[in-house]
Amino acid sequence: MTVIGLRPATPEDSEYCFRLHKAAMGACVAAIWGWDEQAQRDFHDRVFNPGQWQIVTVDGADAGMLHVEHRPTEIYLARIEIHPAHQGRGIGSRLIRDLLDQARRQGQDLTLDVLVVNHRAQSLYRRLGLHEVARHGENNIKIRMSTRPPQSDPAHRS
């Protein structure tokens, strides 16, 4: 059986996390903005936060990263990236199911944002019970998804 673990990220994980982001999300980033290596490295340097990020391990080997924010009314999945060599094995699903269970126990919603071009992730989130609740960002490039059911539009009520 595959053992999935989490360990706190350290400053030494910065380069790993940058390479992981390029491998896992490079095509999505390129589809929207184009991949500019220096711009992406600068962005990574601004957002990398070893105090909040966790490294996903599979059988003891680094396989991805997870950033979860515990907010007053929700658990926000800020980022999950699984290296392509480990995708399709249920690792992300297991981590998200754990967050869904935690949110349920705490009476909260699990919420996240996904890029509109990331159809594979959107399908996974829908299978796990999340719903689209909004679109935002420049040209609506991000989809907000949540376990909170979408609000019905009062203008469309009969």
PDB file of C-alpha atoms in Angstrom:
ATOM      1  CA  MET A   1       0.000   0.000   0.000  1.00  0.00           C
ATOM      2  CA  THR A   2       1.208   3.494  -0.841  1.00  0.00           C
ATOM      3  CA  VAL A   3       2.039   5.620   2.196  1.00  0.00           C
ATOM      4  CA  ILE A   4       1.141   9.276   1.670  1.00  0.00           C
ATOM      5  CA  GLY A   5       2.595  11.720   4.152  1.00  0.00           C
ATOM      6  CA  LEU A   6       3.078  15.418   4.746  1.00  0.00           C
ATOM      7  CA  ARG A   7       6.123  17.146   6.122  1.00  0.00           C
ATOM      8  CA  PRO A   8       6.674  20.844   6.781  1.00  0.00           C
ATOM      9  CA  ALA A   9       8.410  22.624   3.921  1.00  0.00           C
ATOM     10  CA  THR A  10      11.788  24.141   4.702  1.00  0.00           C
ATOM     11  CA  PRO A  11      13.689  26.965   2.988  1.00  0.00           C
ATOM     12  CA  GLU A  12      15.741  24.230   1.295  1.00  0.00           C
ATOM     13  CA  ASP A  13      12.557  23.063  -0.506  1.00  0.00           C
ATOM     14  CA  SER A  14      12.279  26.282  -2.520  1.00  0.00           C
ATOM     15  CA  GLU A  15      13.966  24.957  -5.668  1.00  0.00           C
ATOM     16  CA  TYR A  16      12.051  21.674  -5.471  1.00  0.00           C
ATOM     17  CA  CYS A  17       8.768  23.589  -5.224  1.00  0.00           C
ATOM     18  CA  PHE A  18       9.674  25.782  -8.183  1.00  0.00           C
ATOM     19  CA  ARG A  19      10.554  22.758 -10.344  1.00  0.00           C
ATOM     20  CA  LEU A  20       7.378  21.011  -9.148  1.00  0.00           C
ATOM     21  CA  HIS A  21       5.249  24.021 -10.117  1.00  0.00           C
ATOM     22  CA  LYS A  22       6.817  24.087 -13.573  1.00  0.00           C
ATOM     23  CA  ALA A  23       6.236  20.346 -14.062  1.00  0.00           C
ATOM     24  CA  ALA A  24       2.714  20.248 -12.625  1.00  0.00           C
ATOM     25  CA  MET A  25       1.309  23.614 -13.713  1.00  0.00           C
ATOM     26  CA  GLY A  26       3.608  24.852 -16.481  1.00  0.00           C
ATOM     27  CA  ALA A  27       1.215  23.969 -19.299  1.00  0.00           C
ATOM     28  CA  CYS A  28      -1.716  25.733 -17.600  1.00  0.00           C
ATOM     29  CA  VAL A  29       0.381  28.821 -16.849  1.00  0.00           C
ATOM     30  CA  ALA A  30       1.680  28.846 -20.424  1.00  0.00           C
ATOM     31  CA  ALA A  31      -1.865  28.552 -21.824  1.00  0.00           C
ATOM     32  CA  ILE A  32      -2.953  31.707 -19.983  1.00  0.00           C
ATOM     33  CA  TRP A  33       0.113  33.924 -19.620  1.00  0.00           C
ATOM     34  CA  GLY A  34       2.901  32.135 -21.474  1.00  0.00           C
ATOM     35  CA  TRP A  35       5.771  30.657 -19.471  1.00  0.00           C
ATOM     36  CA  ASP A  36       8.361  33.324 -18.714  1.00  0.00           C
ATOM     37  CA  GLU A  37      11.033  31.567 -16.650  1.00  0.00           C
ATOM     38  CA  GLN A  38      12.269  34.694 -14.855  1.00  0.00           C
ATOM     39  CA  ALA A  39       8.771  36.031 -14.178  1.00  0.00           C
ATOM     40  CA  GLN A  40       7.739  32.649 -12.783  1.00  0.00           C
ATOM     41  CA  ARG A  41      10.864  32.440 -10.627  1.00  0.00           C
ATOM     42  CA  ASP A  42      10.223  35.966  -9.298  1.00  0.00           C
ATOM     43  CA  PHE A  43       6.602  35.016  -8.532  1.00  0.00           C
ATOM     44  CA  HIS A  44       7.758  31.852  -6.767  1.00  0.00           C
ATOM     45  CA  ASP A  45      10.253  33.823  -4.690  1.00  0.00           C
ATOM     46  CA  ARG A  46       7.411  36.124  -3.566  1.00  0.00           C
ATOM     47  CA  VAL A  47       4.901  33.379  -2.693  1.00  0.00           C
ATOM     48  CA  PHE A  48       7.045  30.497  -1.407  1.00  0.00           C
ATOM     49  CA  ASN A  49       6.221  30.203   2.278  1.00  0.00           C
ATOM     50  CA  PRO A  50       7.873  27.279   4.032  1.00  0.00           C
ATOM     51  CA  GLY A  51       6.036  28.228   7.216  1.00  0.00           C
ATOM     52  CA  GLN A  52       2.693  27.402   5.605  1.00  0.00           C
ATOM     53  CA  TRP A  53       3.512  24.935   2.827  1.00  0.00           C
ATOM     54  CA  GLN A  54       3.794  21.200   3.275  1.00  0.00           C
ATOM     55  CA  ILE A  55       5.649  18.718   1.101  1.00  0.00           C
ATOM     56  CA  VAL A  56       3.604  15.689   0.031  1.00  0.00           C
ATOM     57  CA  THR A  57       5.563  12.459   0.305  1.00  0.00           C
ATOM     58  CA  VAL A  58       4.794   9.093  -1.246  1.00  0.00           C
ATOM     59  CA  ASP A  59       6.551   6.158   0.359  1.00  0.00           C
ATOM     60  CA  GLY A  60       9.001   8.664   1.841  1.00  0.00           C
ATOM     61  CA  ALA A  61       9.884  10.425  -1.439  1.00  0.00           C
ATOM     62  CA  ASP A  62       8.854  14.010  -2.244  1.00  0.00           C
ATOM     63  CA  ALA A  63       5.906  13.952  -4.645  1.00  0.00           C
ATOM     64  CA  GLY A  64       4.125  17.306  -4.349  1.00  0.00           C
ATOM     65  CA  MET A  65       3.126  20.227  -2.174  1.00  0.00           C
ATOM     66  CA  LEU A  66       0.073  21.356  -0.242  1.00  0.00           C
ATOM     67  CA  HIS A  67      -0.909  24.768   1.115  1.00  0.00           C
ATOM     68  CA  VAL A  68      -4.059  24.914   3.230  1.00  0.00           C
ATOM     69  CA  GLU A  69      -5.420  28.000   5.008  1.00  0.00           C
ATOM     70  CA  HIS A  70      -7.721  27.518   7.992  1.00  0.00           C
ATOM     71  CA  ARG A  71     -10.038  30.533   7.833  1.00  0.00           C
ATOM     72  CA  PRO A  72     -12.813  31.450  10.275  1.00  0.00           C
ATOM     73  CA  THR A  73     -15.641  30.113   8.094  1.00  0.00           C
ATOM     74  CA  GLU A  74     -13.901  27.749   5.695  1.00  0.00           C
ATOM     75  CA  ILE A  75     -10.900  25.629   4.910  1.00  0.00           C
ATOM     76  CA  TYR A  76      -9.251  27.126   1.836  1.00  0.00           C
ATOM     77  CA  LEU A  77      -7.129  24.858  -0.332  1.00  0.00           C
ATOM     78  CA  ALA A  78      -4.710  27.511  -1.578  1.00  0.00           C
ATOM     79  CA  ARG A  79      -2.543  25.151  -3.616  1.00  0.00           C
ATOM     80  CA  ILE A  80      -2.081  21.477  -4.287  1.00  0.00           C
ATOM     81  CA  GLU A  81       0.466  20.290  -6.817  1.00  0.00           C
ATOM     82  CA  ILE A  82       1.368  16.664  -7.411  1.00  0.00           C
ATOM     83  CA  HIS A  83       4.350  15.911  -9.640  1.00  0.00           C
ATOM     84  CA  PRO A  84       3.211  14.417 -12.972  1.00  0.00           C
ATOM     85  CA  ALA A  85       5.162  11.213 -12.196  1.00  0.00           C
ATOM     86  CA  HIS A  86       2.792  10.681  -9.255  1.00  0.00           C
ATOM     87  CA  GLN A  87      -0.480  11.946 -10.780  1.00  0.00           C
ATOM     88  CA  GLY A  88      -3.353   9.602 -11.539  1.00  0.00           C
ATOM     89  CA  ARG A  89      -2.638   7.417  -8.500  1.00  0.00           C
ATOM     90  CA  GLY A  90      -5.245   8.895  -6.148  1.00  0.00           C
ATOM     91  CA  ILE A  91      -2.782  10.932  -4.087  1.00  0.00           C
ATOM     92  CA  GLY A  92      -4.485  14.292  -4.607  1.00  0.00           C
ATOM     93  CA  SER A  93      -7.902  12.679  -4.121  1.00  0.00           C
ATOM     94  CA  ARG A  94      -6.848  11.205  -0.771  1.00  0.00           C
ATOM     95  CA  LEU A  95      -5.444  14.515   0.453  1.00  0.00           C
ATOM     96  CA  ILE A  96      -8.570  16.409  -0.614  1.00  0.00           C
ATOM     97  CA  ARG A  97     -10.870  13.784   0.931  1.00  0.00           C
ATOM     98  CA  ASP A  98      -9.008  14.276   4.216  1.00  0.00           C
ATOM     99  CA  LEU A  99      -9.651  18.024   3.956  1.00  0.00           C
ATOM    100  CA  LEU A 100     -13.309  17.382   3.104  1.00  0.00           C
ATOM    101  CA  ASP A 101     -13.641  15.181   6.198  1.00  0.00           C
ATOM    102  CA  GLN A 102     -11.975  17.822   8.362  1.00  0.00           C
ATOM    103  CA  ALA A 103     -14.234  20.567   6.971  1.00  0.00           C
ATOM    104  CA  ARG A 104     -17.325  18.420   7.588  1.00  0.00           C
ATOM    105  CA  ARG A 105     -16.274  17.678  11.187  1.00  0.00           C
ATOM    106  CA  GLN A 106     -15.741  21.405  11.789  1.00  0.00           C
ATOM    107  CA  GLY A 107     -19.000  22.423  10.110  1.00  0.00           C
ATOM    108  CA  GLN A 108     -17.120  24.370   7.452  1.00  0.00           C
ATOM    109  CA  ASP A 109     -16.897  24.396   3.682  1.00  0.00           C
ATOM    110  CA  LEU A 110     -13.837  23.449   1.680  1.00  0.00           C
ATOM    111  CA  THR A 111     -13.137  26.141  -0.895  1.00  0.00           C
ATOM    112  CA  LEU A 112     -10.488  26.498  -3.607  1.00  0.00           C
ATOM    113  CA  ASP A 113      -9.682  28.275  -6.839  1.00  0.00           C
ATOM    114  CA  VAL A 114      -8.733  26.469 -10.035  1.00  0.00           C
ATOM    115  CA  LEU A 115      -7.568  27.888 -13.349  1.00  0.00           C
ATOM    116  CA  VAL A 116     -10.243  27.748 -16.030  1.00  0.00           C
ATOM    117  CA  VAL A 117      -7.839  25.881 -18.349  1.00  0.00           C
ATOM    118  CA  ASN A 118      -7.177  23.130 -15.767  1.00  0.00           C
ATOM    119  CA  HIS A 119      -9.995  20.800 -16.830  1.00  0.00           C
ATOM    120  CA  ARG A 120      -8.464  17.710 -15.215  1.00  0.00           C
ATOM    121  CA  ALA A 121      -8.428  19.354 -11.772  1.00  0.00           C
ATOM    122  CA  GLN A 122     -11.950  20.724 -12.247  1.00  0.00           C
ATOM    123  CA  SER A 123     -13.215  17.200 -13.013  1.00  0.00           C
ATOM    124  CA  LEU A 124     -11.515  15.835  -9.903  1.00  0.00           C
ATOM    125  CA  TYR A 125     -12.997  18.541  -7.689  1.00  0.00           C
ATOM    126  CA  ARG A 126     -16.492  17.914  -9.108  1.00  0.00           C
ATOM    127  CA  ARG A 127     -16.150  14.157  -8.515  1.00  0.00           C
ATOM    128  CA  LEU A 128     -15.229  14.936  -4.913  1.00  0.00           C
ATOM    129  CA  GLY A 129     -18.391  17.037  -4.463  1.00  0.00           C
ATOM    130  CA  LEU A 130     -17.285  20.625  -5.016  1.00  0.00           C
ATOM    131  CA  HIS A 131     -19.376  23.037  -7.069  1.00  0.00           C
ATOM    132  CA  GLU A 132     -18.514  26.124  -9.084  1.00  0.00           C
ATOM    133  CA  VAL A 133     -19.673  29.163  -7.123  1.00  0.00           C
ATOM    134  CA  ALA A 134     -17.993  32.039  -8.989  1.00  0.00           C
ATOM    135  CA  ARG A 135     -15.475  33.064 -11.611  1.00  0.00           C
ATOM    136  CA  HIS A 136     -12.965  35.800 -10.983  1.00  0.00           C
ATOM    137  CA  GLY A 137      -9.593  37.218 -11.914  1.00  0.00           C
ATOM    138  CA  GLU A 138      -8.597  38.953 -15.112  1.00  0.00           C
ATOM    139  CA  ASN A 139     -10.898  37.622 -17.868  1.00  0.00           C
ATOM    140  CA  ASN A 140     -12.445  35.205 -15.319  1.00  0.00           C
ATOM    141  CA  ILE A 141      -9.391  32.906 -15.479  1.00  0.00           C
ATOM    142  CA  LYS A 142     -10.122  31.399 -12.063  1.00  0.00           C
ATOM    143  CA  ILE A 143     -13.073  29.312 -10.931  1.00  0.00           C
ATOM    144  CA  ARG A 144     -13.989  29.365  -7.243  1.00  0.00           C
ATOM    145  CA  MET A 145     -15.246  25.950  -6.165  1.00  0.00           C
ATOM    146  CA  SER A 146     -16.706  24.994  -2.811  1.00  0.00           C
ATOM    147  CA  THR A 147     -18.622  22.318  -0.973  1.00  0.00           C
ATOM    148  CA  ARG A 148     -21.150  25.088  -0.285  1.00  0.00           C
ATOM    149  CA  PRO A 149     -23.959  24.610  -2.796  1.00  0.00           C
ATOM    150  CA  PRO A 150     -24.186  27.351  -5.429  1.00  0.00           C
ATOM    151  CA  GLN A 151     -26.596  30.126  -4.569  1.00  0.00           C
ATOM    152  CA  SER A 152     -29.665  30.181  -6.744  1.00  0.00           C
ATOM    153  CA  ASP A 153     -30.139  33.380  -8.710  1.00  0.00           C
ATOM    154  CA  PRO A 154     -33.285  35.153  -7.426  1.00  0.00           C
ATOM    155  CA  ALA A 155     -33.795  36.642 -10.903  1.00  0.00           C
ATOM    156  CA  HIS A 156     -34.343  33.116 -12.262  1.00  0.00           C
ATOM    157  CA  ARG A 157     -36.872  31.997  -9.663  1.00  0.00           C
ATOM    158  CA  SER A 158     -40.376  31.317 -10.901  1.00  0.00           C
TER     159      SER A 158
END
